[in-house]
Amino acid sequence: MSATKIRKAAELLGRAGSTFDDQVTIEPFGRSVYTVYVAQFPQEYVDRYTELINHGIEGQWLSWANDLTRVFRVVEPSLPFGIPKVCISWVLKGHARWTYNEKINTSQLPKEPLDCLLIVQGKNERERSKVVVARSLEDAATSILHEAINGYSVVFTGALLRSDLNKLFSDAKRCIFSLKKLSDVAALNAFSGSKEAQTFRQIGIIC
């Protein structure tokens, strides 16, 4: 069976929400990519990358500076894969979930814009990773395609409310947050700013 050929970033997200895995070829670059469509990332995946996300640096490769202090440092890019893998969450399916309209009051739409978090890794996956922030569904698709073309795997994709994401990537950040996996947009809306979120310094994420 031949690989599916794609030319546009949005085509990578076409099967988001399914459990259909595929090997695709990105034209005209001839880059083979293994795509994994994830029904739900478990909380353990969220926990795995929470410390990295809390470091608050996007778009740069990071590695532990010291295993005892758990401080990250900026490092050279990881080595790329011959065939990278991209893991695409159900959250990236379609535009309806990402539609923000302050005039429409429904729990099924986000109460403010959604932003996407991507975790990128190469062959040195145990040593270094990169956090990418995408401010729209289109930006997320483009970022995933860009990383794949360059041989890097996208191992995690999730979405947060913009005000919550800004807490993680703010120059004025003064505390560490834990990330709580939630089931859908309605749960994300309800959790943001809740007593539980404030008491336990938690931020909701759907993935």
mmCIF file of N, CA and C in Angstrom, residues 92-160:
data_model
loop_
_atom_site.group_PDB
_atom_site.id
_atom_site.type_symbol
_atom_site.label_atom_id
_atom_site.label_comp_id
_atom_site.label_asym_id
_atom_site.label_seq_id
_atom_site.Cartn_x
_atom_site.Cartn_y
_atom_site.Cartn_z
ATOM 1 N N LEU A 92 -7.703 18.859 17.518
ATOM 2 C CA LEU A 92 -7.381 19.578 16.284
ATOM 3 C C LEU A 92 -8.329 19.239 15.138
ATOM 4 N N LYS A 93 -9.461 18.647 15.454
ATOM 5 C CA LYS A 93 -10.431 18.298 14.416
ATOM 6 C C LYS A 93 -11.392 19.461 14.159
ATOM 7 N N GLY A 94 -11.434 19.937 12.933
ATOM 8 C CA GLY A 94 -12.442 20.904 12.507
ATOM 9 C C GLY A 94 -12.307 22.275 13.139
ATOM 10 N N HIS A 95 -13.101 23.200 12.645
ATOM 11 C CA HIS A 95 -13.010 24.588 13.090
ATOM 12 C C HIS A 95 -14.035 24.944 14.166
ATOM 13 N N ALA A 96 -15.103 24.162 14.277
ATOM 14 C CA ALA A 96 -16.186 24.540 15.190
ATOM 15 C C ALA A 96 -15.711 24.692 16.626
ATOM 16 N N ARG A 97 -14.874 23.769 17.063
ATOM 17 C CA ARG A 97 -14.398 23.797 18.442
ATOM 18 C C ARG A 97 -13.503 25.008 18.701
ATOM 19 N N TRP A 98 -12.912 25.541 17.642
ATOM 20 C CA TRP A 98 -11.969 26.642 17.786
ATOM 21 C C TRP A 98 -12.619 27.986 17.504
ATOM 22 N N THR A 99 -13.927 27.982 17.279
ATOM 23 C CA THR A 99 -14.623 29.226 16.958
ATOM 24 C C THR A 99 -14.909 30.012 18.223
ATOM 25 N N TYR A 100 -14.333 31.197 18.315
ATOM 26 C CA TYR A 100 -14.585 32.066 19.464
ATOM 27 C C TYR A 100 -15.404 33.253 19.000
ATOM 28 N N ASN A 101 -16.538 33.460 19.636
ATOM 29 C CA ASN A 101 -17.391 34.594 19.312
ATOM 30 C C ASN A 101 -18.008 35.101 20.608
ATOM 31 N N GLU A 102 -17.610 36.282 21.026
ATOM 32 C CA GLU A 102 -18.069 36.798 22.321
ATOM 33 C C GLU A 102 -19.568 37.047 22.352
ATOM 34 N N LYS A 103 -20.222 37.078 21.179
ATOM 35 C CA LYS A 103 -21.670 37.317 21.126
ATOM 36 C C LYS A 103 -22.463 36.017 21.267
ATOM 37 N N ILE A 104 -21.781 34.895 21.160
ATOM 38 C CA ILE A 104 -22.452 33.600 21.274
ATOM 39 C C ILE A 104 -22.114 32.988 22.625
ATOM 40 N N ASN A 105 -23.112 32.752 23.427
ATOM 41 C CA ASN A 105 -22.911 32.210 24.767
ATOM 42 C C ASN A 105 -23.341 30.749 24.799
ATOM 43 N N THR A 106 -22.400 29.848 24.637
ATOM 44 C CA THR A 106 -22.669 28.418 24.709
ATOM 45 C C THR A 106 -21.455 27.723 25.295
ATOM 46 N N SER A 107 -21.699 26.739 26.135
ATOM 47 C CA SER A 107 -20.597 26.039 26.792
ATOM 48 C C SER A 107 -19.796 25.190 25.810
ATOM 49 N N GLN A 108 -20.373 24.950 24.627
ATOM 50 C CA GLN A 108 -19.683 24.105 23.653
ATOM 51 C C GLN A 108 -18.643 24.863 22.837
ATOM 52 N N LEU A 109 -18.644 26.193 22.954
ATOM 53 C CA LEU A 109 -17.616 27.001 22.320
ATOM 54 C C LEU A 109 -16.718 27.595 23.399
ATOM 55 N N PRO A 110 -15.435 27.786 23.116
ATOM 56 C CA PRO A 110 -14.546 28.359 24.129
ATOM 57 C C PRO A 110 -14.963 29.778 24.494
ATOM 58 N N LYS A 111 -14.867 30.119 25.776
ATOM 59 C CA LYS A 111 -15.273 31.448 26.216
ATOM 60 C C LYS A 111 -14.256 32.515 25.849
ATOM 61 N N GLU A 112 -13.124 32.073 25.310
ATOM 62 C CA GLU A 112 -12.090 32.967 24.785
ATOM 63 C C GLU A 112 -11.285 32.141 23.784
ATOM 64 N N PRO A 113 -10.397 32.755 23.002
ATOM 65 C CA PRO A 113 -9.660 31.978 22.001
ATOM 66 C C PRO A 113 -8.873 30.819 22.606
ATOM 67 N N LEU A 114 -8.785 29.737 21.841
ATOM 68 C CA LEU A 114 -7.966 28.598 22.215
ATOM 69 C C LEU A 114 -6.583 28.723 21.579
ATOM 70 N N ASP A 115 -5.565 28.297 22.310
ATOM 71 C CA ASP A 115 -4.222 28.190 21.772
ATOM 72 C C ASP A 115 -3.773 26.740 21.892
ATOM 73 N N CYS A 116 -2.836 26.346 21.053
ATOM 74 C CA CYS A 116 -2.377 24.960 21.021
ATOM 75 C C CYS A 116 -0.941 24.848 21.510
ATOM 76 N N LEU A 117 -0.661 23.797 22.261
ATOM 77 C CA LEU A 117 0.692 23.468 22.711
ATOM 78 C C LEU A 117 1.166 22.217 21.979
ATOM 79 N N LEU A 118 2.366 22.294 21.419
ATOM 80 C CA LEU A 118 2.985 21.147 20.773
ATOM 81 C C LEU A 118 4.290 20.828 21.492
ATOM 82 N N ILE A 119 4.569 19.557 21.685
ATOM 83 C CA ILE A 119 5.865 19.127 22.207
ATOM 84 C C ILE A 119 6.595 18.423 21.071
ATOM 85 N N VAL A 120 7.798 18.911 20.768
ATOM 86 C CA VAL A 120 8.576 18.431 19.627
ATOM 87 C C VAL A 120 9.837 17.734 20.130
ATOM 88 N N GLN A 121 10.175 16.605 19.517
ATOM 89 C CA GLN A 121 11.378 15.878 19.893
ATOM 90 C C GLN A 121 12.059 15.293 18.658
ATOM 91 N N GLY A 122 13.367 15.022 18.792
ATOM 92 C CA GLY A 122 14.130 14.338 17.757
ATOM 93 C C GLY A 122 14.711 13.062 18.318
ATOM 94 N N LYS A 123 15.822 12.616 17.751
ATOM 95 C CA LYS A 123 16.439 11.359 18.192
ATOM 96 C C LYS A 123 16.910 11.425 19.635
ATOM 97 N N ASN A 124 17.240 12.637 20.107
ATOM 98 C CA ASN A 124 17.692 12.798 21.499
ATOM 99 C C ASN A 124 16.494 13.061 22.417
ATOM 100 N N GLU A 125 15.414 12.308 22.205
ATOM 101 C CA GLU A 125 14.153 12.609 22.876
ATOM 102 C C GLU A 125 14.235 12.557 24.401
ATOM 103 N N ARG A 126 15.108 11.756 24.937
ATOM 104 C CA ARG A 126 15.233 11.662 26.396
ATOM 105 C C ARG A 126 16.047 12.822 26.963
ATOM 106 N N GLU A 127 16.731 13.542 26.092
ATOM 107 C CA GLU A 127 17.635 14.596 26.545
ATOM 108 C C GLU A 127 17.139 15.999 26.242
ATOM 109 N N ARG A 128 16.403 16.173 25.159
ATOM 110 C CA ARG A 128 16.007 17.530 24.773
ATOM 111 C C ARG A 128 14.672 17.533 24.043
ATOM 112 N N SER A 129 13.909 18.605 24.289
ATOM 113 C CA SER A 129 12.583 18.770 23.697
ATOM 114 C C SER A 129 12.350 20.250 23.428
ATOM 115 N N LYS A 130 11.302 20.526 22.680
ATOM 116 C CA LYS A 130 10.951 21.902 22.352
ATOM 117 C C LYS A 130 9.446 22.094 22.507
ATOM 118 N N VAL A 131 9.052 23.222 23.094
ATOM 119 C CA VAL A 131 7.644 23.586 23.214
ATOM 120 C C VAL A 131 7.311 24.596 22.117
ATOM 121 N N VAL A 132 6.261 24.329 21.362
ATOM 122 C CA VAL A 132 5.798 25.245 20.323
ATOM 123 C C VAL A 132 4.387 25.686 20.673
ATOM 124 N N VAL A 133 4.147 26.988 20.634
ATOM 125 C CA VAL A 133 2.817 27.547 20.888
ATOM 126 C C VAL A 133 2.208 27.990 19.568
ATOM 127 N N ALA A 134 1.001 27.540 19.288
ATOM 128 C CA ALA A 134 0.280 27.934 18.081
ATOM 129 C C ALA A 134 -0.976 28.685 18.497
ATOM 130 N N ARG A 135 -1.186 29.862 17.911
ATOM 131 C CA ARG A 135 -2.281 30.737 18.324
ATOM 132 C C ARG A 135 -3.576 30.522 17.539
ATOM 133 N N SER A 136 -3.592 29.513 16.674
ATOM 134 C CA SER A 136 -4.809 29.187 15.928
ATOM 135 C C SER A 136 -4.673 27.766 15.407
ATOM 136 N N LEU A 137 -5.777 27.219 14.918
ATOM 137 C CA LEU A 137 -5.753 25.880 14.342
ATOM 138 C C LEU A 137 -4.855 25.853 13.109
ATOM 139 N N GLU A 138 -4.911 26.912 12.313
ATOM 140 C CA GLU A 138 -4.069 26.989 11.114
ATOM 141 C C GLU A 138 -2.591 27.030 11.490
ATOM 142 N N ASP A 139 -2.251 27.792 12.540
ATOM 143 C CA ASP A 139 -0.864 27.862 12.998
ATOM 144 C C ASP A 139 -0.388 26.501 13.505
ATOM 145 N N ALA A 140 -1.280 25.779 14.178
ATOM 146 C CA ALA A 140 -0.917 24.453 14.689
ATOM 147 C C ALA A 140 -0.588 23.514 13.531
ATOM 148 N N ALA A 141 -1.430 23.516 12.497
ATOM 149 C CA ALA A 141 -1.200 22.654 11.334
ATOM 150 C C ALA A 141 0.118 23.005 10.650
ATOM 151 N N THR A 142 0.362 24.316 10.487
ATOM 152 C CA THR A 142 1.595 24.763 9.835
ATOM 153 C C THR A 142 2.827 24.377 10.649
ATOM 154 N N SER A 143 2.736 24.523 11.984
ATOM 155 C CA SER A 143 3.870 24.180 12.856
ATOM 156 C C SER A 143 4.162 22.683 12.804
ATOM 157 N N ILE A 144 3.116 21.864 12.816
ATOM 158 C CA ILE A 144 3.294 20.411 12.751
ATOM 159 C C ILE A 144 3.960 20.027 11.433
ATOM 160 N N LEU A 145 3.480 20.616 10.328
ATOM 161 C CA LEU A 145 4.066 20.328 9.020
ATOM 162 C C LEU A 145 5.536 20.753 8.974
ATOM 163 N N HIS A 146 5.828 21.936 9.506
ATOM 164 C CA HIS A 146 7.199 22.450 9.507
ATOM 165 C C HIS A 146 8.136 21.512 10.267
ATOM 166 N N GLU A 147 7.716 21.068 11.442
ATOM 167 C CA GLU A 147 8.568 20.183 12.235
ATOM 168 C C GLU A 147 8.770 18.850 11.517
ATOM 169 N N ALA A 148 7.702 18.326 10.926
ATOM 170 C CA ALA A 148 7.791 17.037 10.240
ATOM 171 C C ALA A 148 8.721 17.110 9.033
ATOM 172 N N ILE A 149 8.615 18.186 8.264
ATOM 173 C CA ILE A 149 9.488 18.352 7.098
ATOM 174 C C ILE A 149 10.957 18.345 7.513
ATOM 175 N N ASN A 150 11.232 18.907 8.681
ATOM 176 C CA ASN A 150 12.611 18.977 9.183
ATOM 177 C C ASN A 150 13.036 17.724 9.946
ATOM 178 N N GLY A 151 12.160 16.718 9.984
ATOM 179 C CA GLY A 151 12.528 15.440 10.572
ATOM 180 C C GLY A 151 12.247 15.294 12.054
ATOM 181 N N TYR A 152 11.420 16.185 12.605
ATOM 182 C CA TYR A 152 11.145 16.135 14.044
ATOM 183 C C TYR A 152 9.740 15.613 14.337
ATOM 184 N N SER A 153 9.641 14.858 15.395
ATOM 185 C CA SER A 153 8.360 14.297 15.817
ATOM 186 C C SER A 153 7.605 15.276 16.706
ATOM 187 N N VAL A 154 6.298 15.310 16.536
ATOM 188 C CA VAL A 154 5.421 16.048 17.444
ATOM 189 C C VAL A 154 4.759 14.993 18.323
ATOM 190 N N VAL A 155 5.177 14.918 19.581
ATOM 191 C CA VAL A 155 4.771 13.805 20.448
ATOM 192 C C VAL A 155 3.552 14.126 21.300
ATOM 193 N N PHE A 156 3.153 15.403 21.313
ATOM 194 C CA PHE A 156 1.988 15.789 22.118
ATOM 195 C C PHE A 156 1.346 17.027 21.512
ATOM 196 N N THR A 157 0.010 17.043 21.466
ATOM 197 C CA THR A 157 -0.746 18.217 21.039
ATOM 198 C C THR A 157 -1.935 18.400 21.978
ATOM 199 N N GLY A 158 -2.130 19.628 22.450
ATOM 200 C CA GLY A 158 -3.245 19.925 23.340
ATOM 201 C C GLY A 158 -3.644 21.380 23.212
ATOM 202 N N ALA A 159 -4.796 21.733 23.751
ATOM 203 C CA ALA A 159 -5.301 23.109 23.642
ATOM 204 C C ALA A 159 -5.681 23.659 25.006
ATOM 205 N N LEU A 160 -5.424 24.975 25.179
ATOM 206 C CA LEU A 160 -5.748 25.696 26.409
ATOM 207 C C LEU A 160 -6.448 26.995 26.047
#
